């Protein structure tokens, strides 16, 4: 499968997965909460495509896309959200707290940035060559520990990629009401090489990240990638107070639908169908499975 | 450096353990030579292990946060938080990161981070450099909290936290204790007390003036109140013919309940003595956990001595007035026995 097909397969899979989740929540078949990345999938797919088996990822509350793009573990994630024993964290973590191999996520804003810096330090001491990527949003920039962590990463020249997915909102609060100054000026103030991209095109994300990963792997110094993107779905489930006209206008730049047009219709249809089939089978299998037991942790 | 004082023994333990295992990193503020840490615990370490002693900006949250990331990826970091009072700045990293990862991922994720910090007053450092804040941490699930004391063999104590465990651990070191002589070499007696130890690596010291028999009450304490409890026990026997056994805790969380139960069953009277503030304190939880185990043997309601001041004054005279004293302990001992 060529890269375009691979990227589209992942984009379409993440979108279908999360659309399924929102339906399940709305029908009361899933309980608790979730944060989907609908509209932001290009970052997940374009960035994780640069990662190798040794690399480390720290992600946040909006982590499904990052997790699926990296691990392809649909069954483990869905089972986790359904509270099943087969869940990647056996039903204890849920939507926001996932761990598999080098992937870690946490529902607390900002704290993971410090953990990522420490992980990068460990990998550096082991000479593993691993790059540690940490995903944060514009809303996370309100947390002080982000700056402590950036300072340390720059000071100690640690191989961390800070990815700021700037979707214009801190939950319901528009950026203009919660953030002074420029986003990119923040990492740059610490001397961190920073690249900005205003595109929802996965190929553009992938291309923009190429020099960042190359640089990280050659000199080991931290880099920052600021992605100006947009969340087409709600922050959580039904909690959207944005102007519907604003969201509608952004649909023209839907990263999944736009990318689909790069493929011949029959190829795209085949990929969609395969993803759908896969999801349906996993859902059917998990619906028969028992809820998580209580032997953990 | 000869291991003359407690601070030297901690330093020697860190030296030995770092030499033994290169996964151990020391991370904290001003820990490099020639300064060697505000209380000189890390003196010499950066000269001997220059790659593994990391001095940081004044950023307690990222000290613990980075150490957590290091621990998740196979290292065994030891954080020095210069004053225990500064732990508040790292609270979220302890509560929602270091301790949460192993628990919420439910799949044996090791996070062997050790945090060492000095607590306690009586040095005139004032409201934000003298507190005993361990009570805010003992209630965090997944965090082992221990308190160093002079009867505790120092090297095994640190070895257990740094090398043996796979989870997060908080070590409380008392500031006054740094400058005191270690008593770990004593086998079965100290001053006029008979001494015995419970536990293997982290030990509880139990002291009695009457041969671990015929005691009227049990004093339970740790850290900076240990010496005061011993003085109070001695004075109580001489002046009031009240005999007490004294338990000096090494384990704060989880509590060594069997040791405490056995010691308190003999006396039926329990007095917990701590330097931190009273409400929702370490003593509250000790009493709550012990009471059901002792219920039928209790001769009086368990009591507590703690700091009554909402803030520790800077003035040495005021500090002495408000921190728990030998007289305060004696008063409560007498009240318990006559209750």
Coordinates of C-alpha atoms in Angstrom, one line a residue:
Chain A
X1 CA 0.0 0.0 0.0
X2 CA 1.5 3.3 -0.9
X3 CA 1.8 6.2 1.5
X4 CA -1.4 8.0 0.4
X5 CA -3.4 4.9 0.9
X6 CA -1.9 4.2 4.2
X7 CA -2.5 7.7 5.4
X8 CA -6.1 7.6 4.2
X9 CA -6.7 4.3 5.8
X10 CA -5.6 5.7 9.2
X11 CA -7.5 9.0 8.7
X12 CA -10.7 7.2 7.8
X13 CA -10.2 4.6 10.6
X14 CA -9.8 7.3 13.3
X15 CA -12.8 9.2 12.0
X16 CA -15.0 6.1 11.9
X17 CA -13.9 5.0 15.3
X18 CA -14.7 8.3 16.9
X19 CA -18.0 8.8 15.1
X20 CA -19.0 5.4 16.4
X21 CA -18.0 6.5 19.9
X22 CA -20.1 9.7 19.8
X23 CA -23.1 7.6 18.5
X24 CA -22.7 5.1 21.3
X25 CA -22.5 7.8 23.9
X26 CA -25.6 9.5 22.4
X27 CA -27.5 6.2 22.5
X28 CA -26.4 5.7 26.1
X29 CA -24.4 2.6 25.2
X30 CA -21.1 4.1 26.4
X31 CA -20.9 5.8 29.7
X32 CA -18.4 8.4 31.1
X33 CA -16.7 10.9 28.9
X34 CA -14.6 11.1 25.8
X35 CA -12.8 13.8 23.8
X36 CA -12.6 13.2 20.1
X37 CA -10.1 14.6 17.6
X38 CA -12.6 14.9 14.8
X39 CA -11.1 17.5 12.5
X40 CA -7.5 17.2 13.8
X41 CA -6.7 13.7 12.5
X42 CA -4.0 15.0 10.1
X43 CA -1.6 15.7 12.9
X44 CA -2.0 12.2 14.4
X45 CA -1.4 10.5 11.1
X46 CA 1.3 12.8 9.6
X47 CA 3.4 12.9 12.8
X48 CA 3.2 9.3 13.9
X49 CA 4.3 8.2 10.4
X50 CA 7.8 9.5 11.4
X51 CA 8.0 7.4 14.5
X52 CA 9.8 4.1 14.9
X53 CA 9.4 1.3 17.5
X54 CA 11.7 2.9 20.1
X55 CA 10.0 6.3 20.0
X56 CA 8.0 7.5 23.0
X57 CA 4.7 9.4 22.9
X58 CA 2.9 11.3 25.6
X59 CA -0.6 12.4 24.8
X60 CA -3.5 14.1 26.5
X61 CA -7.3 13.8 27.0
X62 CA -7.7 14.0 23.2
X63 CA -5.6 11.0 22.5
X64 CA -7.5 8.5 20.4
X65 CA -6.1 9.7 17.1
X66 CA -2.6 9.6 18.3
X67 CA -3.0 6.2 19.8
X68 CA -4.7 4.6 16.8
X69 CA -2.4 6.2 14.3
X70 CA 0.6 4.8 16.2
X71 CA -0.6 1.4 17.4
X72 CA -3.6 0.5 15.2
X73 CA -5.0 -1.1 18.3
X74 CA -8.7 -0.5 17.6
X75 CA -9.9 -3.5 19.6
X76 CA -7.8 -2.5 22.7
X77 CA -9.0 1.0 22.7
X78 CA -12.6 0.3 22.0
X79 CA -12.6 -2.4 24.7
X80 CA -11.1 0.1 27.1
X81 CA -13.9 2.6 26.4
X82 CA -16.4 -0.1 26.8
X83 CA -14.9 -1.1 30.2
X84 CA -13.9 -4.5 29.1
X85 CA -11.1 -6.7 30.4
X86 CA -9.6 -6.8 26.9
X87 CA -9.1 -3.0 27.1
X88 CA -5.6 -1.9 26.8
X89 CA -5.7 -0.8 30.5
X90 CA -8.3 -3.4 31.4
X91 CA -11.0 -0.9 31.9
X92 CA -9.2 1.2 34.5
X93 CA -7.9 3.9 32.2
X94 CA -10.7 4.7 29.9
X95 CA -10.6 7.2 27.1
X96 CA -7.9 9.5 28.5
X97 CA -5.5 7.1 30.2
X98 CA -3.9 4.8 27.8
X99 CA -0.6 3.0 27.8
X100 CA 0.9 0.5 25.4
X101 CA 4.6 0.1 24.7
X102 CA 6.0 3.7 24.4
X103 CA 2.6 5.4 24.4
X104 CA 1.3 7.1 27.5
X105 CA -1.6 9.4 28.0
X106 CA -3.0 11.3 30.9
X107 CA -6.1 13.5 31.4
X108 CA -4.3 16.2 33.4
X109 CA -3.4 19.3 31.4
X110 CA 0.3 20.1 31.1
X111 CA 1.8 17.5 33.5
X112 CA 2.7 15.1 30.7
X113 CA 5.1 17.7 29.2
X114 CA 7.4 17.3 32.2
X115 CA 7.1 13.5 32.0
X116 CA 8.0 13.6 28.3
X117 CA 11.1 15.7 29.0
X118 CA 12.2 13.1 31.6
X119 CA 11.5 10.3 29.2
X120 CA 13.6 12.0 26.6
X121 CA 16.4 12.3 29.2
X122 CA 16.2 8.6 30.0
X123 CA 16.3 7.7 26.3
X124 CA 19.2 10.0 25.7
X125 CA 21.2 8.4 28.6
X126 CA 20.4 5.0 27.1
X127 CA 21.6 6.2 23.6
X128 CA 18.4 4.6 22.2
X129 CA 18.1 7.3 19.5
X130 CA 14.4 7.5 20.4
X131 CA 12.5 10.7 20.0
X132 CA 9.9 11.6 22.6
X133 CA 6.8 13.4 21.2
X134 CA 4.4 15.2 23.5
X135 CA 1.0 16.5 22.3
X136 CA -0.4 19.6 23.8
X137 CA -3.1 22.1 22.8
X138 CA -3.3 25.9 22.9
X139 CA -5.4 25.5 26.0
X140 CA -2.6 23.6 27.7
X141 CA -0.4 26.7 27.3
X142 CA -2.2 28.1 30.3
X143 CA -0.4 25.6 32.6
X144 CA 2.9 26.8 34.1
X145 CA 4.6 23.4 34.1
X146 CA 4.7 23.5 30.3
X147 CA 7.3 26.3 30.5
X148 CA 9.3 24.6 33.2
X149 CA 9.5 21.6 31.0
X150 CA 10.4 23.5 27.8
X151 CA 13.1 25.3 29.7
X152 CA 14.6 22.1 30.9
X153 CA 14.4 20.4 27.5
X154 CA 16.2 23.3 25.9
X155 CA 18.7 23.7 28.8
X156 CA 19.7 20.0 28.7
X157 CA 19.3 19.6 24.9
X158 CA 16.8 16.7 25.1
X159 CA 15.2 15.0 22.1
X160 CA 11.6 16.1 22.6
X161 CA 9.2 17.2 20.0
X162 CA 6.5 19.5 21.4
X163 CA 3.4 19.4 19.2
X164 CA 1.0 22.2 19.9
X165 CA -2.3 21.3 18.3
X166 CA -3.8 24.8 18.2
X167 CA -7.5 24.3 17.5
X168 CA -8.5 27.8 18.6
X169 CA -10.3 26.8 21.8
X170 CA -9.5 25.9 25.4
X171 CA -12.6 23.7 25.8
X172 CA -15.2 26.4 25.3
X173 CA -13.0 29.5 25.6
X174 CA -11.6 31.0 22.4
X175 CA -7.9 31.5 22.2
X176 CA -8.2 35.3 22.3
X177 CA -9.8 35.1 25.7
X178 CA -7.2 32.9 27.3
X179 CA -3.9 33.4 25.7
X180 CA -1.7 36.5 25.5
X181 CA 1.1 36.9 23.0
X182 CA 2.0 34.5 20.2
X183 CA 2.0 30.7 20.5
X184 CA 5.2 30.1 18.6
X185 CA 7.0 32.8 20.6
X186 CA 6.7 30.7 23.7
X187 CA 9.0 27.8 22.6
X188 CA 11.2 30.2 20.7
X189 CA 11.8 32.1 23.9
X190 CA 13.6 29.0 25.2
X191 CA 15.6 28.8 22.0
X192 CA 13.6 25.8 20.7
X193 CA 13.4 25.6 17.0
X194 CA 9.8 26.0 16.1
X195 CA 7.9 25.3 12.9
X196 CA 4.3 26.5 12.3
X197 CA 1.9 25.0 9.8
X198 CA -1.6 26.0 9.0
X199 CA -2.8 23.0 7.2
X200 CA -5.1 20.0 7.8
X201 CA -3.4 18.1 4.9
X202 CA -1.7 15.0 6.2
X203 CA 0.9 15.1 3.5
X204 CA 1.7 18.7 4.5
X205 CA 2.0 17.7 8.2
X206 CA 4.2 14.8 7.2
X207 CA 6.5 17.0 5.1
X208 CA 6.7 19.8 7.7
X209 CA 7.6 17.2 10.4
X210 CA 10.4 15.6 8.3
X211 CA 13.1 18.2 9.0
X212 CA 12.0 18.3 12.7
X213 CA 12.4 14.5 13.1
X214 CA 15.6 14.5 11.1
X215 CA 16.9 17.3 13.3
X216 CA 15.9 15.6 16.5
X217 CA 17.5 12.4 15.4
X218 CA 20.8 14.1 14.4
X219 CA 21.5 16.7 17.1
X220 CA 19.0 15.5 19.8
X221 CA 17.8 19.0 20.5
X222 CA 14.2 19.8 21.2
X223 CA 11.9 21.0 18.4
X224 CA 8.4 22.4 18.5
X225 CA 5.7 22.0 15.9
X226 CA 2.7 24.3 16.0
X227 CA -0.2 23.1 14.0
X228 CA -3.1 25.5 13.4
X229 CA -6.0 23.1 13.1
X230 CA -9.7 23.0 14.0
X231 CA -11.9 20.7 16.1
X232 CA -15.0 19.9 14.0
X233 CA -16.5 17.9 16.8
X234 CA -17.5 19.0 20.3
X235 CA -14.9 19.4 23.1
X236 CA -16.4 16.3 24.7
X237 CA -19.8 14.9 23.7
X238 CA -22.6 17.4 23.4
X239 CA -21.0 20.5 24.8
X240 CA -20.5 22.7 21.8
X241 CA -21.3 26.4 22.2
X242 CA -19.5 27.6 19.1
X243 CA -21.4 29.3 16.3
X244 CA -22.7 26.5 14.0
X245 CA -21.9 28.7 11.0
X246 CA -18.2 28.9 12.0
X247 CA -18.0 25.1 12.3
X248 CA -19.8 24.6 9.0
X249 CA -17.4 26.9 7.2
X250 CA -14.5 24.8 8.6
X251 CA -16.0 21.6 7.1
X252 CA -14.6 22.7 3.8
X253 CA -11.2 21.9 5.2
X254 CA -12.1 18.5 6.7
X255 CA -8.8 16.6 6.8
X256 CA -10.4 13.2 6.1
X257 CA -12.8 14.2 3.3
X258 CA -10.1 16.4 1.7
X259 CA -7.5 13.7 1.8
X260 CA -10.0 11.2 0.3
X261 CA -10.0 13.2 -2.9
X262 CA -6.4 12.4 -3.4
X263 CA -7.3 8.8 -4.1
X264 CA -9.3 7.3 -7.0
X265 CA -12.9 6.8 -5.8
X266 CA -12.8 3.0 -6.0
X267 CA -9.7 2.9 -3.9
X268 CA -11.1 5.2 -1.3
X269 CA -14.4 3.3 -1.2
X270 CA -12.5 0.0 -0.7
X271 CA -10.5 1.5 2.2
X272 CA -13.7 2.9 3.8
X273 CA -15.4 -0.4 3.5
X274 CA -12.5 -2.3 4.9
X275 CA -12.3 0.0 7.9
X276 CA -16.0 -0.2 8.4
X277 CA -16.0 -4.0 8.2
X278 CA -13.1 -4.1 10.7
X279 CA -14.9 -1.8 13.2
X280 CA -18.2 -3.7 12.9
X281 CA -16.5 -7.0 13.6
X282 CA -14.7 -5.6 16.6
X283 CA -17.8 -4.0 18.0
X284 CA -19.8 -7.2 17.5
X285 CA -17.1 -9.3 19.2
X286 CA -16.8 -6.9 22.2
X287 CA -20.5 -6.6 22.7
X288 CA -20.5 -10.3 23.5
X289 CA -17.6 -9.9 26.0
X290 CA -17.9 -9.6 29.7
X291 CA -17.2 -6.4 31.6
X292 CA -13.7 -5.9 33.2
X293 CA -13.1 -7.9 36.4
X294 CA -11.8 -6.4 39.6
X295 CA -8.4 -8.0 39.8
X296 CA -6.5 -4.9 38.7
X297 CA -4.5 -3.1 39.7
Chain B
X1 CA 33.9 12.2 54.5
X2 CA 33.4 10.2 57.7
X3 CA 29.8 9.3 58.5
X4 CA 29.7 11.2 61.8
X5 CA 26.3 12.7 61.6
X6 CA 23.0 11.7 60.0
X7 CA 23.6 13.9 57.0
X8 CA 26.9 12.2 56.4
X9 CA 25.3 8.8 56.5
X10 CA 22.6 9.7 54.0
X11 CA 25.3 11.1 51.8
X12 CA 27.3 7.9 52.2
X13 CA 24.3 5.8 51.4
X14 CA 23.6 7.8 48.2
X15 CA 27.3 7.4 47.3
X16 CA 27.3 3.7 47.7
X17 CA 24.0 3.2 45.9
X18 CA 25.0 5.4 42.9
X19 CA 28.2 3.5 42.6
X20 CA 26.3 0.2 42.6
X21 CA 23.6 1.0 40.1
X22 CA 24.0 3.5 37.3
X23 CA 20.3 3.8 36.8
X24 CA 20.3 6.1 39.9
X25 CA 20.2 9.8 39.1
X26 CA 20.1 12.6 41.6
X27 CA 18.0 15.6 40.5
X28 CA 17.3 18.8 42.4
X29 CA 18.1 22.4 43.1
X30 CA 21.7 23.4 43.9
X31 CA 22.8 19.8 44.3
X32 CA 26.2 20.3 42.5
X33 CA 29.6 20.7 44.2
X34 CA 30.9 22.8 45.8
X35 CA 27.5 23.7 47.2
X36 CA 26.2 20.1 47.5
X37 CA 22.6 20.9 48.3
X38 CA 21.1 23.3 50.8
X39 CA 21.6 20.8 53.6
X40 CA 24.8 19.3 52.1
X41 CA 23.2 15.8 51.6
X42 CA 24.5 15.6 48.0
X43 CA 28.0 16.9 48.7
X44 CA 30.6 15.2 46.6
X45 CA 28.1 13.3 44.5
X46 CA 28.4 15.5 41.4
X47 CA 32.2 15.3 41.6
X48 CA 32.1 11.5 41.7
X49 CA 29.2 11.0 39.3
X50 CA 29.2 14.1 37.1
X51 CA 26.7 12.7 34.6
X52 CA 24.2 11.5 37.1
X53 CA 23.8 14.5 39.4
X54 CA 21.5 17.0 37.7
X55 CA 21.1 20.5 39.1
X56 CA 17.8 22.1 38.0
X57 CA 16.2 25.4 37.7
X58 CA 13.9 26.4 40.6
X59 CA 11.1 24.2 39.2
X60 CA 9.9 21.7 41.7
X61 CA 7.0 20.5 39.5
X62 CA 9.4 19.6 36.6
X63 CA 11.9 18.0 39.0
X64 CA 9.3 15.5 40.0
X65 CA 7.7 15.5 36.5
X66 CA 10.9 14.8 34.7
X67 CA 11.9 12.2 37.3
X68 CA 8.6 10.5 36.7
X69 CA 9.3 10.3 32.9
X70 CA 12.8 9.0 33.7
X71 CA 11.4 6.3 36.0
X72 CA 8.8 5.3 33.4
X73 CA 11.6 4.7 30.9
X74 CA 13.9 2.6 33.1
X75 CA 15.9 4.9 35.3
X76 CA 15.8 5.3 39.1
X77 CA 15.8 9.0 39.9
X78 CA 16.1 10.5 43.3
X79 CA 14.6 14.0 43.6
X80 CA 15.8 16.3 46.3
X81 CA 13.1 18.9 47.1
X82 CA 15.1 21.5 49.0
X83 CA 12.5 22.2 51.7
X84 CA 9.5 20.0 52.3
X85 CA 7.4 23.1 52.1
X86 CA 8.2 23.3 48.4
X87 CA 6.5 19.9 47.8
X88 CA 3.2 21.8 47.2
X89 CA 4.7 22.9 43.9
X90 CA 5.1 19.3 42.9
X91 CA 1.8 18.0 44.4
X92 CA 0.1 17.4 41.1
X93 CA 3.0 15.5 39.7
X94 CA 2.9 13.2 42.7
X95 CA -0.9 12.8 42.8
X96 CA -1.8 12.7 39.2
X97 CA 1.3 11.5 37.5
X98 CA 4.0 9.5 39.4
X99 CA 1.5 7.5 41.5
X100 CA -1.3 7.4 38.9
X101 CA 0.6 5.8 36.0
X102 CA 1.2 2.4 37.6
X103 CA -2.4 2.4 39.1
X104 CA -4.5 3.6 36.1
X105 CA -2.7 1.7 33.4
X106 CA -3.3 -1.5 35.4
X107 CA -0.4 -3.4 33.7
X108 CA 2.6 -3.4 36.0
X109 CA 4.1 -0.1 34.8
X110 CA 7.1 0.5 37.1
X111 CA 7.6 4.1 38.2
X112 CA 10.5 3.9 40.7
X113 CA 10.9 7.5 41.7
X114 CA 12.2 8.5 45.1
X115 CA 11.6 12.0 46.5
X116 CA 13.6 13.1 49.5
X117 CA 12.8 16.2 51.4
X118 CA 13.5 17.8 54.8
X119 CA 10.6 18.7 57.0
X120 CA 10.2 20.3 60.4
X121 CA 10.9 23.4 62.4
X122 CA 13.0 24.5 65.4
X123 CA 15.5 26.2 63.2
X124 CA 13.7 29.6 63.1
X125 CA 13.1 29.4 59.3
X126 CA 9.5 30.7 59.6
X127 CA 6.2 30.0 58.1
X128 CA 7.2 28.6 54.7
X129 CA 10.5 26.8 55.5
X130 CA 9.6 24.9 58.7
X131 CA 6.4 23.0 58.1
X132 CA 5.7 19.3 58.5
X133 CA 3.5 18.6 55.5
X134 CA 3.7 14.9 55.3
X135 CA 0.0 14.6 56.2
X136 CA -0.9 15.9 52.8
X137 CA 1.0 13.1 51.1
X138 CA 0.3 10.0 53.3
X139 CA -3.2 9.9 51.9
X140 CA -2.1 9.5 48.3
X141 CA -2.7 5.9 47.1
X142 CA 0.3 4.3 45.6
X143 CA 2.8 6.5 47.4
X144 CA 5.0 4.9 50.0
X145 CA 5.9 7.4 52.7
X146 CA 8.7 6.8 55.2
X147 CA 10.4 8.9 57.8
X148 CA 14.1 8.6 58.6
X149 CA 15.0 8.3 62.3
X150 CA 18.3 7.9 64.2
X151 CA 17.7 4.3 65.1
X152 CA 17.2 3.4 61.5
X153 CA 20.1 1.8 59.6
X154 CA 20.5 4.4 56.9
X155 CA 21.8 2.5 53.9
X156 CA 19.2 -0.2 53.8
X157 CA 16.5 2.5 54.2
X158 CA 17.6 4.3 51.1
X159 CA 18.4 1.1 49.2
X160 CA 14.9 -0.1 49.6
X161 CA 13.4 3.1 48.2
X162 CA 16.0 3.6 45.4
X163 CA 16.6 0.0 44.3
X164 CA 14.2 -2.5 45.7
X165 CA 10.8 -0.9 45.0
X166 CA 9.1 -0.3 41.7
X167 CA 6.8 2.4 42.8
X168 CA 7.0 6.1 43.9
X169 CA 8.3 6.8 47.4
X170 CA 8.5 9.9 49.5
X171 CA 11.2 10.0 52.2
X172 CA 10.8 12.6 55.0
X173 CA 14.1 13.7 56.5
X174 CA 13.9 15.8 59.6
X175 CA 16.0 19.0 59.4
X176 CA 17.2 18.9 63.0
X177 CA 18.1 15.2 62.6
X178 CA 20.7 16.0 59.8
X179 CA 23.0 17.4 62.5
X180 CA 22.5 14.6 65.0
X181 CA 24.6 11.5 65.6
X182 CA 23.2 8.2 64.2
X183 CA 22.1 5.6 66.7
X184 CA 21.8 2.6 64.3
X185 CA 24.8 0.9 65.8
X186 CA 23.0 0.6 69.1
X187 CA 21.8 -3.0 69.5
X188 CA 19.4 -3.1 72.4
X189 CA 19.7 0.0 74.5
X190 CA 19.8 3.7 74.3
X191 CA 20.4 6.0 77.3
X192 CA 18.3 4.4 80.0
X193 CA 15.9 2.8 77.5
X194 CA 15.8 -0.7 76.3
X195 CA 15.6 -0.7 72.5
X196 CA 14.2 -3.1 69.9
X197 CA 13.5 -2.8 66.3
X198 CA 10.6 -4.1 64.2
X199 CA 10.8 -4.6 60.5
X200 CA 13.6 -5.4 58.1
X201 CA 14.8 -2.5 55.9
X202 CA 12.5 0.3 57.1
X203 CA 12.3 -0.2 60.9
X204 CA 10.2 1.0 63.7
X205 CA 12.2 1.6 66.9
X206 CA 10.4 0.7 70.2
X207 CA 11.9 2.0 73.4
X208 CA 11.0 1.2 77.0
X209 CA 12.3 2.2 80.4
X210 CA 10.7 -0.8 82.1
X211 CA 11.7 -3.7 80.0
X212 CA 8.8 -3.7 77.6
X213 CA 6.4 -4.6 80.5
X214 CA 4.2 -2.8 83.0
X215 CA 3.8 0.3 80.7
X216 CA 0.9 2.6 81.2
X217 CA 0.7 4.0 77.8
X218 CA 2.3 4.0 74.3
X219 CA 3.7 7.0 72.6
X220 CA 3.7 6.9 68.8
X221 CA 5.8 9.4 67.0
X222 CA 8.2 10.0 64.1
X223 CA 10.7 12.5 62.8
X224 CA 11.4 15.7 64.8
X225 CA 9.2 14.7 67.8
X226 CA 11.2 11.5 68.5
X227 CA 13.7 13.0 70.9
X228 CA 11.0 15.0 72.7
X229 CA 8.9 11.8 73.2
X230 CA 11.9 10.0 74.7
X231 CA 12.5 13.0 77.1
X232 CA 8.9 13.0 78.0
X233 CA 8.9 9.3 78.7
X234 CA 11.9 9.6 81.0
X235 CA 10.5 12.6 82.9
X236 CA 7.1 10.9 83.2
X237 CA 8.6 7.9 84.9
X238 CA 10.8 10.0 87.2
X239 CA 8.3 12.7 88.1
X240 CA 4.9 10.9 87.8
X241 CA 5.7 7.2 87.9
X242 CA 4.0 6.9 84.5
X243 CA 5.7 4.3 82.3
X244 CA 5.5 4.6 78.6
X245 CA 6.8 2.7 75.6
X246 CA 7.8 4.8 72.7
X247 CA 7.4 3.8 69.0
X248 CA 9.4 5.8 66.5
X249 CA 7.9 5.1 63.1
X250 CA 9.9 4.5 60.0
X251 CA 6.8 3.7 57.9
X252 CA 4.2 6.4 57.7
X253 CA 2.2 5.0 54.8
X254 CA 1.3 2.3 54.8
X255 CA 1.3 2.2 58.6
X256 CA 3.0 -0.8 60.4
X257 CA -0.3 -1.7 62.0
X258 CA 0.7 -5.0 63.5
X259 CA 3.7 -3.5 65.3
X260 CA 1.5 -0.6 66.6
X261 CA -1.2 -2.9 67.6
X262 CA 1.1 -5.2 69.6
X263 CA 2.7 -2.2 71.3
X264 CA -0.6 -0.6 72.2
X265 CA -2.3 -3.8 73.3
X266 CA 0.1 -4.0 76.3
X267 CA -0.9 -0.5 77.5
X268 CA -4.4 0.2 76.3
X269 CA -3.6 3.9 76.1
X270 CA -2.3 5.6 72.9
X271 CA -0.8 9.0 72.5
X272 CA 0.3 10.0 69.0
X273 CA 2.7 12.9 68.8
X274 CA 3.5 14.8 65.6
X275 CA 5.0 18.2 64.7
X276 CA 2.5 19.0 62.0
X277 CA -0.9 20.6 62.5
X278 CA -3.5 18.6 64.3
X279 CA -6.6 18.5 62.1
X280 CA -6.7 15.8 59.4
X281 CA -3.2 14.9 60.6
X282 CA -1.0 11.8 60.6
X283 CA -2.2 11.2 64.1
X284 CA -5.8 11.3 63.1
X285 CA -5.3 8.4 60.7
X286 CA -3.1 6.4 63.1
X287 CA -5.9 6.7 65.7
X288 CA -8.5 5.9 63.2
X289 CA -6.7 2.8 61.9
X290 CA -5.7 1.6 65.4
X291 CA -8.9 2.1 67.3
X292 CA -11.0 -0.7 65.9
X293 CA -8.0 -3.1 66.4
X294 CA -7.6 -2.1 70.0
X295 CA -11.3 -1.4 70.9
X296 CA -11.7 -4.0 73.6
X297 CA -8.3 -3.2 75.2
X298 CA -8.6 0.5 75.2
X299 CA -8.6 2.1 78.7
X300 CA -9.0 5.6 77.4
X301 CA -9.8 7.4 74.2
X302 CA -6.6 7.7 72.0
X303 CA -5.2 11.2 72.2
X304 CA -3.0 13.4 70.0
X305 CA -0.3 16.0 70.5
X306 CA 0.3 18.2 67.5
X307 CA 1.1 21.7 66.4
X308 CA -1.6 24.0 67.6
X309 CA -0.5 27.1 65.6
X310 CA -2.0 27.6 62.2
X311 CA 1.3 29.0 61.0
X312 CA 4.8 28.6 62.4
X313 CA 6.2 32.0 63.6
X314 CA 9.6 33.1 62.6
X315 CA 10.7 34.2 66.0
X316 CA 12.5 31.4 67.8
X317 CA 10.7 32.2 71.1
X318 CA 7.3 32.1 69.4
X319 CA 8.2 28.9 67.5
X320 CA 9.2 27.2 70.7
X321 CA 6.0 28.3 72.3
X322 CA 3.8 26.9 69.5
X323 CA 5.5 23.7 68.5
X324 CA 4.6 20.7 70.6
X325 CA 6.9 20.5 73.7
X326 CA 7.9 17.9 76.2
X327 CA 5.5 19.7 78.6
X328 CA 2.7 19.3 76.2
X329 CA 3.4 15.6 75.8
X330 CA 3.6 15.1 79.6
X331 CA 0.4 16.9 80.1
X332 CA -1.4 14.6 77.7
X333 CA 0.3 11.5 79.2
X334 CA -1.0 12.4 82.6
X335 CA -4.5 13.2 81.3
X336 CA -4.6 9.8 79.6
X337 CA -3.5 7.8 82.6
X338 CA -5.9 9.6 84.9
X339 CA -8.8 9.4 82.4

